[in-house]
Amino acid sequence: MVAISSSLTEFVNIWRCWELYHRRWTIIVIPFVAVICGLVTYGTAVSSWYRASSPIFFAPGQQIIMTIEYCALTAATNITLTSLVIGRIVAIGSWRHIRTYSGLIEIM
């Protein structure tokens, strides 16, 4: 449940960046890949917890390390996306075309 809710939040932030940066995929590709990698890492850690009786993939403490990696990826992605949104809002604020984005900025 934690991974689903935080991933939804990250995808909303990715969408915000997508809209604010005129749908340029080069801005959101690294955060998008980080979210996918985080989901894979968390899913692997959780699945290995349920298969604790058969250590196919990991050593005993590896699940905790993978959970920490997921938390670090989530934090880094959120900081990156928030910085991108704030940077764009500050940059747009100095332009004349702020009316174009005023509705989107108000929603955020």
GROMACS .gro file of N, CA and C in nm, residues 3 7 11 13-15 17 19-20 25-26 30-31 33 35 46 52 59 63 68 71 78-79 86-87 96 104 108:
model
   84
    3ALA      N    1   0.386   0.167  -0.129
    3ALA     CA    2   0.444   0.188  -0.261
    3ALA      C    3   0.342   0.244  -0.359
    7SER      N    4   0.386   0.613  -0.512
    7SER     CA    5   0.405   0.614  -0.657
    7SER      C    6   0.299   0.700  -0.726
   11PHE      N    7   0.381   1.013  -0.959
   11PHE     CA    8   0.329   1.026  -1.096
   11PHE      C    9   0.252   1.157  -1.114
   13ASN      N   10   0.330   1.435  -0.954
   13ASN     CA   11   0.437   1.534  -0.967
   13ASN      C   12   0.501   1.530  -1.105
   14ILE      N   13   0.518   1.410  -1.160
   14ILE     CA   14   0.572   1.397  -1.296
   14ILE      C   15   0.478   1.462  -1.396
   15TRP      N   16   0.349   1.443  -1.379
   15TRP     CA   17   0.251   1.506  -1.468
   15TRP      C   18   0.259   1.658  -1.458
   17CYS      N   19   0.522   1.840  -1.383
   17CYS     CA   20   0.640   1.882  -1.458
   17CYS      C   21   0.617   1.871  -1.608
   19GLU      N   22   0.342   1.909  -1.769
   19GLU     CA   23   0.258   2.020  -1.813
   19GLU      C   24   0.334   2.153  -1.806
   20LEU      N   25   0.407   2.175  -1.699
   20LEU     CA   26   0.476   2.302  -1.683
   20LEU      C   27   0.590   2.321  -1.782
   25TRP      N   28   0.967   1.553  -2.286
   25TRP     CA   29   0.994   1.427  -2.218
   25TRP      C   30   1.133   1.424  -2.157
   26THR      N   31   1.225   1.509  -2.207
   26THR     CA   32   1.361   1.508  -2.154
   26THR      C   33   1.365   1.554  -2.008
   30ILE      N   34   1.424   1.101  -1.631
   30ILE     CA   35   1.500   1.049  -1.517
   30ILE      C   36   1.410   1.026  -1.395
   31PRO      N   37   1.322   1.121  -1.358
   31PRO     CA   38   1.231   1.091  -1.247
   31PRO      C   39   1.139   0.972  -1.275
   33VAL      N   40   1.203   0.706  -1.465
   33VAL     CA   41   1.282   0.584  -1.451
   33VAL      C   42   1.309   0.556  -1.302
   35VAL      N   43   1.113   0.630  -1.050
   35VAL     CA   44   0.990   0.576  -0.991
   35VAL      C   45   0.973   0.429  -1.027
   46VAL      N   46   0.945  -0.688  -0.100
   46VAL     CA   47   0.823  -0.741  -0.039
   46VAL      C   48   0.801  -0.887  -0.077
   52ALA      N   49   1.030  -1.598   0.265
   52ALA     CA   50   1.145  -1.602   0.357
   52ALA      C   51   1.193  -1.744   0.382
   59ALA      N   52   2.026  -1.253   0.057
   59ALA     CA   53   2.076  -1.286   0.190
   59ALA      C   54   1.974  -1.236   0.293
   63GLN      N   55   1.661  -0.759   0.235
   63GLN     CA   56   1.529  -0.694   0.222
   63GLN      C   57   1.530  -0.556   0.286
   68ILE      N   58   1.544   0.042   0.221
   68ILE     CA   59   1.612   0.170   0.236
   68ILE      C   60   1.641   0.232   0.099
   71CYS      N   61   1.323   0.391  -0.023
   71CYS     CA   62   1.298   0.518   0.045
   71CYS      C   63   1.389   0.628  -0.009
   78ASN      N   64   1.113   1.290  -0.528
   78ASN     CA   65   1.027   1.398  -0.481
   78ASN      C   66   1.101   1.531  -0.472
   79ILE      N   67   1.224   1.528  -0.425
   79ILE     CA   68   1.303   1.652  -0.416
   79ILE      C   69   1.331   1.706  -0.556
   86ILE      N   70   0.912   2.420  -0.869
   86ILE     CA   71   0.939   2.551  -0.810
   86ILE      C   72   1.022   2.637  -0.904
   87GLY      N   73   1.123   2.577  -0.966
   87GLY     CA   74   1.205   2.651  -1.060
   87GLY      C   75   1.126   2.704  -1.178
   96ARG      N   76   0.577   3.751  -1.899
   96ARG     CA   77   0.444   3.810  -1.916
   96ARG      C   78   0.335   3.703  -1.929
  104LEU      N   79  -0.309   2.620  -1.362
  104LEU     CA   80  -0.232   2.503  -1.319
  104LEU      C   81  -0.155   2.532  -1.191
  108MET      N   82  -0.186   2.349  -0.806
  108MET     CA   83  -0.074   2.293  -0.730
  108MET      C   84  -0.073   2.348  -0.591
   0.00000   0.00000   0.00000
